[in-house]
């Protein structure tokens, strides 16, 4: 049976540092323990029903209510699966592994492909849920398959990328919260590696460092430096990373906005639409560095909502709603939050 804790304090288990408690916290460290957790939930449908599957707590807003059962995924391990020399390397990691630690391990083994996703907080199992992405790469582009336990039936299922239904910061796992407990994720990393360095900030920083022919580790180190410069450490200032998705709008709406706002950053998408920079929109509305009591926008990055200390979930939600309202009034663009609200 998984290690169980009754009346667990979840404040230190979410990077925003928001207060919440769980009637029962089950720490899942293996497939067997996951199946035992399913049996516990199936036999205790009342009072101890599942409220949350928790990884690193880095993409989460806890509203503060008392939760029932929380499954904390701590499945460890990473390994190479294929033993032949081919065009790619297949590696697997347990869902509870720290994402950044896993990325750096692959790079030190000489298996590039994930370097652009360095220093993203959270666990390996959470990466496909959010389809994490940064500096021109989404994790969906590297996932070969994953295993997840169906908490409605107790059956283990293997997902290929198509079955994951990946989208921009989206997946079937995010759209069906509480159903799928991800166990392990496999990544196909290319031997014929091509660096992805076209993203503006990354390209500029690499050039500044004199990395004209960048190695995977150099790209990783540069991404780490960029993220540390722009983003607050959750251990020092509570935050959930980028709080809003970059909105994707129709080309006609973008053209109209550019007439009124010529400096508007925009990026054409394969389907003809345009992706806008949410941080720029928020900053233009005067929110960068602004504080409302115990919460506010980070002084260096308008996309980061922070807990200055003592905030509750409702404070973050009220701040987010105010920002959304201001951006919509000025630009007619709806911002969609990235984190999951529990």
CSV table of C-alpha atoms in Angstrom, one decimal:
chain,number,residue,atom,x,y,z
A,1,UNK,CA,0.0,0.0,0.0
A,2,UNK,CA,1.3,3.5,-0.7
A,3,UNK,CA,2.5,5.6,2.2
A,4,UNK,CA,-0.5,7.4,3.5
A,5,UNK,CA,-0.7,10.6,5.5
A,6,UNK,CA,-4.0,11.8,7.1
A,7,UNK,CA,-4.8,15.5,7.2
A,8,UNK,CA,-1.8,16.5,5.0
A,9,UNK,CA,-0.7,20.1,4.6
A,10,UNK,CA,-0.2,20.8,0.9
A,11,UNK,CA,1.3,24.3,1.3
A,12,UNK,CA,4.8,23.2,0.6
A,13,UNK,CA,3.7,20.9,-2.2
A,14,UNK,CA,2.7,23.7,-4.6
A,15,UNK,CA,5.1,26.2,-6.0
A,16,UNK,CA,2.7,29.1,-5.4
A,17,UNK,CA,2.8,28.3,-1.7
A,18,UNK,CA,-1.0,28.4,-1.4
A,19,UNK,CA,-2.6,26.8,1.7
A,20,UNK,CA,-4.6,23.7,1.4
A,21,UNK,CA,-5.1,20.4,3.2
A,22,UNK,CA,-6.0,16.8,2.1
A,23,UNK,CA,-7.9,14.3,4.2
A,24,UNK,CA,-5.6,11.6,2.8
A,25,UNK,CA,-2.3,11.9,0.9
A,26,UNK,CA,-1.1,8.8,-0.9
A,27,UNK,CA,2.5,8.8,-2.1
A,28,UNK,CA,2.7,6.5,-5.2
A,29,UNK,CA,6.2,5.1,-5.9
A,30,UNK,CA,5.5,2.2,-8.3
A,31,UNK,CA,2.9,0.7,-10.6
A,32,UNK,CA,1.9,-1.7,-7.9
A,33,UNK,CA,1.3,1.1,-5.4
A,34,UNK,CA,-0.7,2.9,-8.1
A,35,UNK,CA,-2.9,-0.1,-8.5
A,36,UNK,CA,-3.3,-0.3,-4.7
A,37,UNK,CA,-4.2,3.4,-4.7
A,38,UNK,CA,-6.9,2.7,-7.3
A,39,UNK,CA,-8.3,-0.2,-5.1
A,40,UNK,CA,-8.4,2.2,-2.1
A,41,UNK,CA,-10.3,4.8,-4.1
A,42,UNK,CA,-12.7,2.3,-5.5
A,43,UNK,CA,-13.5,0.9,-2.1
A,44,UNK,CA,-13.8,4.4,-0.5
A,45,UNK,CA,-16.0,6.3,-3.0
A,46,UNK,CA,-17.5,8.5,-0.3
A,47,UNK,CA,-15.4,10.8,1.9
A,48,UNK,CA,-12.1,9.8,0.3
A,49,UNK,CA,-12.7,10.3,-3.4
A,50,UNK,CA,-9.9,11.5,-5.6
A,51,UNK,CA,-9.4,15.3,-5.6
A,52,UNK,CA,-6.0,15.7,-7.2
A,53,UNK,CA,-3.1,14.0,-8.9
A,54,UNK,CA,0.0,15.9,-7.7
A,55,UNK,CA,3.4,16.0,-9.3
A,56,UNK,CA,5.8,18.8,-8.5
A,57,UNK,CA,2.9,21.2,-7.8
A,58,UNK,CA,4.3,23.8,-10.3
A,59,UNK,CA,1.3,24.3,-12.5
A,60,UNK,CA,-1.4,24.4,-9.9
A,61,UNK,CA,-3.7,26.9,-8.2
A,62,UNK,CA,-5.2,25.5,-5.0
A,63,UNK,CA,-8.3,27.4,-4.0
A,64,UNK,CA,-7.9,26.5,-0.3
A,65,UNK,CA,-10.7,24.1,0.3
A,66,UNK,CA,-10.1,20.9,2.1
A,67,UNK,CA,-9.4,18.1,-0.5
A,68,UNK,CA,-10.3,14.5,-0.1
A,69,UNK,CA,-7.6,12.1,-1.5
A,70,UNK,CA,-4.5,13.4,-3.2
A,71,UNK,CA,-2.2,11.1,-5.1
A,72,UNK,CA,1.3,12.3,-5.1
A,73,UNK,CA,3.3,10.7,-7.9
A,74,UNK,CA,6.9,9.8,-6.9
A,75,UNK,CA,7.7,6.9,-9.3
A,76,UNK,CA,11.5,7.1,-9.8
A,77,UNK,CA,14.0,5.9,-12.4
A,78,UNK,CA,15.4,6.5,-15.8
A,79,UNK,CA,17.0,4.3,-18.4
A,80,UNK,CA,17.9,3.7,-22.0
A,81,UNK,CA,15.6,1.2,-23.7
A,82,UNK,CA,17.1,0.5,-27.1
A,83,UNK,CA,20.5,-1.1,-27.4
A,84,UNK,CA,21.1,-0.7,-31.1
A,85,UNK,CA,22.8,2.0,-33.1
A,86,UNK,CA,20.1,3.8,-35.1
A,87,UNK,CA,18.9,7.2,-36.0
A,88,UNK,CA,17.6,7.9,-32.5
A,89,UNK,CA,17.9,6.9,-28.8
A,90,UNK,CA,14.8,5.7,-26.8
A,91,UNK,CA,14.9,6.6,-23.1
A,92,UNK,CA,12.3,6.2,-20.3
A,93,UNK,CA,11.8,8.0,-17.1
A,94,UNK,CA,9.5,7.4,-14.1
A,95,UNK,CA,6.7,10.0,-13.7
A,96,UNK,CA,8.0,11.2,-10.4
A,97,UNK,CA,11.4,12.1,-11.6
A,98,UNK,CA,12.4,15.8,-11.6
A,99,UNK,CA,12.1,17.1,-15.1
A,100,UNK,CA,15.2,19.2,-15.2
A,101,UNK,CA,17.3,16.5,-13.6
A,102,UNK,CA,16.1,14.1,-16.3
A,103,UNK,CA,16.9,16.6,-19.1
A,104,UNK,CA,20.4,17.1,-17.8
A,105,UNK,CA,21.0,13.4,-17.4
A,106,UNK,CA,20.1,12.8,-21.1
A,107,UNK,CA,22.6,15.6,-22.1
A,108,UNK,CA,25.4,14.2,-20.0
A,109,UNK,CA,24.8,10.8,-21.6
A,110,UNK,CA,25.3,12.4,-25.1
A,111,UNK,CA,21.6,12.2,-26.1
A,112,UNK,CA,20.5,15.7,-27.1
A,113,UNK,CA,17.0,16.8,-28.0
A,114,UNK,CA,15.5,18.2,-24.7
A,115,UNK,CA,18.0,21.0,-24.1
A,116,UNK,CA,15.5,23.8,-24.9
A,117,UNK,CA,13.3,22.5,-22.1
A,118,UNK,CA,15.9,22.9,-19.4
A,119,UNK,CA,15.0,24.2,-15.9
A,120,UNK,CA,11.2,23.9,-16.5
A,121,UNK,CA,9.9,23.1,-13.0
A,122,UNK,CA,7.9,20.0,-12.3
A,123,UNK,CA,8.0,16.2,-12.9
A,124,UNK,CA,8.4,14.0,-15.9
A,125,UNK,CA,4.8,12.8,-15.5
A,126,UNK,CA,3.5,16.4,-15.6
A,127,UNK,CA,5.4,17.3,-18.8
A,128,UNK,CA,2.9,15.6,-21.2
A,129,UNK,CA,-0.1,16.8,-19.2
A,130,UNK,CA,0.7,20.4,-20.0
A,131,UNK,CA,2.7,19.6,-23.2
A,132,UNK,CA,5.4,21.9,-21.8
A,133,UNK,CA,7.3,24.0,-24.2
A,134,UNK,CA,10.0,26.7,-24.4
A,135,UNK,CA,12.3,28.3,-26.9
A,136,UNK,CA,10.8,26.7,-30.0
A,137,UNK,CA,10.2,23.2,-28.7
A,138,UNK,CA,7.3,21.3,-27.2
A,139,UNK,CA,7.7,18.1,-25.4
A,140,UNK,CA,5.2,16.4,-27.6
A,141,UNK,CA,7.8,16.5,-30.4
A,142,UNK,CA,10.0,14.1,-28.4
A,143,UNK,CA,7.5,11.8,-26.7
A,144,UNK,CA,7.4,8.3,-28.2
A,145,UNK,CA,4.8,6.8,-25.8
A,146,UNK,CA,3.7,6.8,-22.2
A,147,UNK,CA,2.0,4.5,-19.7
A,148,UNK,CA,-1.0,5.6,-17.6
A,149,UNK,CA,-3.3,4.0,-15.2
A,150,UNK,CA,-7.0,4.6,-15.9
A,151,UNK,CA,-8.5,5.5,-12.5
A,152,UNK,CA,-12.0,4.7,-13.7
A,153,UNK,CA,-11.2,1.1,-14.5
A,154,UNK,CA,-7.8,0.2,-12.9
A,155,UNK,CA,-6.4,-0.8,-16.3
A,156,UNK,CA,-2.9,0.3,-17.6
A,157,UNK,CA,-2.9,1.8,-21.0
A,158,UNK,CA,-0.1,2.8,-23.4
A,159,UNK,CA,-0.5,6.0,-25.3
A,160,UNK,CA,1.2,7.0,-28.5
A,161,UNK,CA,1.5,10.7,-29.4
A,162,UNK,CA,-1.8,10.7,-31.4
A,163,UNK,CA,-3.7,9.2,-28.5
A,164,UNK,CA,-2.3,11.9,-26.2
A,165,UNK,CA,-4.2,14.5,-28.3
A,166,UNK,CA,-1.5,17.1,-27.7
A,167,UNK,CA,-2.2,20.7,-28.3
A,168,UNK,CA,-0.7,24.0,-27.3
A,169,UNK,CA,-0.2,23.6,-23.5
A,170,UNK,CA,-2.9,20.9,-23.7
A,171,UNK,CA,-3.5,17.1,-23.8
A,172,UNK,CA,-6.1,14.5,-23.1
A,173,UNK,CA,-4.7,14.2,-19.6
A,174,UNK,CA,-5.3,17.9,-18.9
A,175,UNK,CA,-8.8,17.7,-20.4
A,176,UNK,CA,-9.7,14.6,-18.3
A,177,UNK,CA,-8.3,15.6,-14.9
A,178,UNK,CA,-8.3,12.8,-12.3
A,179,UNK,CA,-8.7,10.0,-14.8
A,180,UNK,CA,-5.2,9.2,-15.9
A,181,UNK,CA,-2.3,8.5,-13.5
A,182,UNK,CA,0.9,8.7,-15.7
A,183,UNK,CA,3.4,6.1,-14.7
A,184,UNK,CA,6.3,6.4,-17.1
A,185,UNK,CA,7.2,8.4,-20.3
A,186,UNK,CA,9.4,7.4,-23.2
A,187,UNK,CA,11.3,9.9,-25.3
A,188,UNK,CA,12.7,9.4,-28.8
A,189,UNK,CA,15.9,11.5,-29.0
A,190,UNK,CA,17.5,12.1,-32.4
A,191,UNK,CA,21.1,11.1,-33.1
A,192,UNK,CA,21.2,13.4,-36.1
A,193,UNK,CA,20.6,16.4,-33.9
A,194,UNK,CA,19.8,19.8,-35.2
A,195,UNK,CA,19.8,22.7,-32.8
A,196,UNK,CA,16.7,24.8,-32.3
A,197,UNK,CA,18.0,28.3,-31.8
A,198,UNK,CA,15.8,30.5,-33.9
A,199,UNK,CA,13.8,31.8,-30.8
A,200,UNK,CA,14.6,35.5,-30.3
A,201,UNK,CA,15.9,35.6,-26.8
A,202,UNK,CA,17.8,32.4,-27.1
A,203,UNK,CA,19.4,33.3,-30.4
A,204,UNK,CA,20.5,36.7,-29.0
A,205,UNK,CA,21.9,35.2,-25.8
A,206,UNK,CA,23.8,32.4,-27.7
A,207,UNK,CA,25.4,35.1,-30.0
A,208,UNK,CA,26.3,37.2,-27.0
A,209,UNK,CA,28.1,34.2,-25.5
A,210,UNK,CA,29.9,33.5,-28.7
A,211,UNK,CA,28.2,30.2,-29.3
A,212,UNK,CA,27.9,30.4,-33.1
A,213,UNK,CA,28.0,26.6,-33.4
A,214,UNK,CA,26.2,25.7,-30.2
A,215,UNK,CA,26.5,22.3,-28.5
A,216,UNK,CA,23.4,20.8,-26.7
A,217,UNK,CA,25.0,21.5,-23.3
A,218,UNK,CA,25.7,25.1,-24.3
A,219,UNK,CA,22.1,25.6,-25.4
A,220,UNK,CA,20.9,24.0,-22.1
A,221,UNK,CA,23.3,26.3,-20.1
A,222,UNK,CA,22.1,29.3,-22.0
A,223,UNK,CA,18.4,28.4,-21.4
A,224,UNK,CA,19.1,27.9,-17.7
A,225,UNK,CA,20.7,31.4,-17.6
A,226,UNK,CA,17.8,33.0,-19.4
A,227,UNK,CA,15.2,31.4,-17.2
A,228,UNK,CA,17.1,32.3,-14.0
A,229,UNK,CA,17.4,35.9,-15.1
A,230,UNK,CA,13.7,36.3,-16.1
A,231,UNK,CA,11.8,34.0,-13.7
A,232,UNK,CA,11.7,34.0,-9.9
A,233,UNK,CA,12.8,30.9,-8.0
A,234,UNK,CA,9.6,29.4,-6.4
A,235,UNK,CA,11.7,28.6,-3.3
A,236,UNK,CA,12.2,32.3,-2.8
A,237,UNK,CA,9.0,33.8,-4.3
A,238,UNK,CA,5.9,31.7,-4.8
A,239,UNK,CA,4.8,31.3,-8.4
A,240,UNK,CA,3.5,28.8,-11.0
A,241,UNK,CA,5.6,29.9,-13.9
A,242,UNK,CA,3.9,31.5,-16.9
A,243,UNK,CA,0.4,32.0,-15.8
A,244,UNK,CA,-1.3,32.7,-19.1
A,245,UNK,CA,-1.0,31.0,-22.5
A,246,UNK,CA,0.1,33.1,-25.5
A,247,UNK,CA,-3.2,33.8,-27.2
A,248,UNK,CA,-3.7,32.6,-30.8
A,249,UNK,CA,-6.1,34.8,-32.8
A,250,UNK,CA,-7.4,35.1,-36.4
A,251,UNK,CA,-5.1,36.9,-38.9
A,252,UNK,CA,-7.7,39.6,-39.5
A,253,UNK,CA,-8.0,40.5,-35.8
A,254,UNK,CA,-4.2,40.6,-35.6
A,255,UNK,CA,-4.0,42.9,-38.6
A,256,UNK,CA,-6.5,45.3,-37.0
A,257,UNK,CA,-4.5,45.3,-33.7
A,258,UNK,CA,-1.3,46.0,-35.6
A,259,UNK,CA,-2.8,49.2,-37.0
A,260,UNK,CA,-3.5,50.5,-33.5
A,261,UNK,CA,-0.4,48.9,-31.9
A,262,UNK,CA,2.4,48.5,-34.5
A,263,UNK,CA,4.9,47.2,-31.9
A,264,UNK,CA,2.6,44.2,-31.0
A,265,UNK,CA,4.7,41.0,-31.1
A,266,UNK,CA,3.1,38.3,-33.3
A,267,UNK,CA,4.1,35.0,-34.7
A,268,UNK,CA,2.4,33.4,-37.8
A,269,UNK,CA,1.0,29.9,-37.1
A,270,UNK,CA,0.8,27.0,-39.6
A,271,UNK,CA,-3.0,27.3,-39.8
A,272,UNK,CA,-2.8,31.0,-40.8
A,273,UNK,CA,-3.6,32.4,-37.4
A,274,UNK,CA,-1.3,34.5,-35.3
A,275,UNK,CA,0.2,33.9,-31.8
A,276,UNK,CA,0.5,37.0,-29.6
A,277,UNK,CA,2.8,37.5,-26.6
A,278,UNK,CA,0.6,37.5,-23.5
A,279,UNK,CA,3.3,39.1,-21.4
A,280,UNK,CA,3.4,42.1,-23.8
A,281,UNK,CA,-0.3,42.6,-23.6
A,282,UNK,CA,-0.3,42.4,-19.8
A,283,UNK,CA,2.6,44.8,-19.6
A,284,UNK,CA,0.8,47.4,-21.9
A,285,UNK,CA,-2.0,47.3,-19.4
A,286,UNK,CA,0.3,48.4,-16.6
A,287,UNK,CA,0.4,45.2,-14.6
A,288,UNK,CA,4.2,44.4,-14.8
A,289,UNK,CA,5.5,44.8,-11.2
A,290,UNK,CA,2.1,45.8,-9.9
A,291,UNK,CA,1.1,44.4,-6.5
A,292,UNK,CA,-2.3,43.9,-5.0
A,293,UNK,CA,-1.8,43.1,-1.3
A,294,UNK,CA,-0.1,39.7,-1.0
A,295,UNK,CA,-0.1,38.9,-4.8
A,296,UNK,CA,1.1,40.7,-7.9
A,297,UNK,CA,2.9,40.5,-11.3
A,298,UNK,CA,6.6,39.9,-11.2
A,299,UNK,CA,8.7,43.0,-11.8
A,300,UNK,CA,10.8,41.2,-14.4
A,301,UNK,CA,8.1,39.2,-16.2
A,302,UNK,CA,4.5,40.2,-16.5
A,303,UNK,CA,3.4,36.6,-17.2
A,304,UNK,CA,4.4,35.5,-13.7
A,305,UNK,CA,1.9,36.0,-10.9
A,306,UNK,CA,3.6,35.8,-7.5
A,307,UNK,CA,2.7,35.2,-3.9
A,308,UNK,CA,4.5,37.7,-1.8
A,309,UNK,CA,3.6,35.8,1.3
A,310,UNK,CA,0.3,34.9,3.0
A,311,UNK,CA,-1.8,34.7,-0.2
A,312,UNK,CA,-4.7,32.3,-0.6
A,313,UNK,CA,-6.0,30.8,-3.8
A,314,UNK,CA,-8.8,33.3,-4.1
A,315,UNK,CA,-6.2,36.1,-4.1
A,316,UNK,CA,-4.5,34.7,-7.2
A,317,UNK,CA,-7.8,34.0,-8.9
A,318,UNK,CA,-8.9,37.6,-8.4
A,319,UNK,CA,-5.7,39.0,-9.7
A,320,UNK,CA,-5.8,36.8,-12.7
A,321,UNK,CA,-9.4,37.8,-13.4
A,322,UNK,CA,-8.5,41.5,-13.2
A,323,UNK,CA,-5.6,41.1,-15.7
A,324,UNK,CA,-7.9,39.2,-18.1
A,325,UNK,CA,-10.5,41.9,-17.9
A,326,UNK,CA,-8.0,44.7,-18.6
A,327,UNK,CA,-6.4,42.9,-21.5
A,328,UNK,CA,-9.8,42.2,-23.1
A,329,UNK,CA,-11.0,45.7,-22.6
A,330,UNK,CA,-7.9,47.2,-24.3
A,331,UNK,CA,-7.1,44.6,-27.0
A,332,UNK,CA,-10.3,42.5,-27.3
A,333,UNK,CA,-8.1,39.4,-26.6
A,334,UNK,CA,-9.1,36.7,-24.1
A,335,UNK,CA,-6.2,35.3,-22.0
A,336,UNK,CA,-6.5,31.7,-20.9
A,337,UNK,CA,-4.7,30.5,-17.8
A,338,UNK,CA,-2.1,27.8,-18.0
A,339,UNK,CA,-2.3,26.3,-14.5
A,340,UNK,CA,-5.0,23.9,-13.3
A,341,UNK,CA,-7.4,25.3,-10.8
A,342,UNK,CA,-8.3,22.9,-8.0
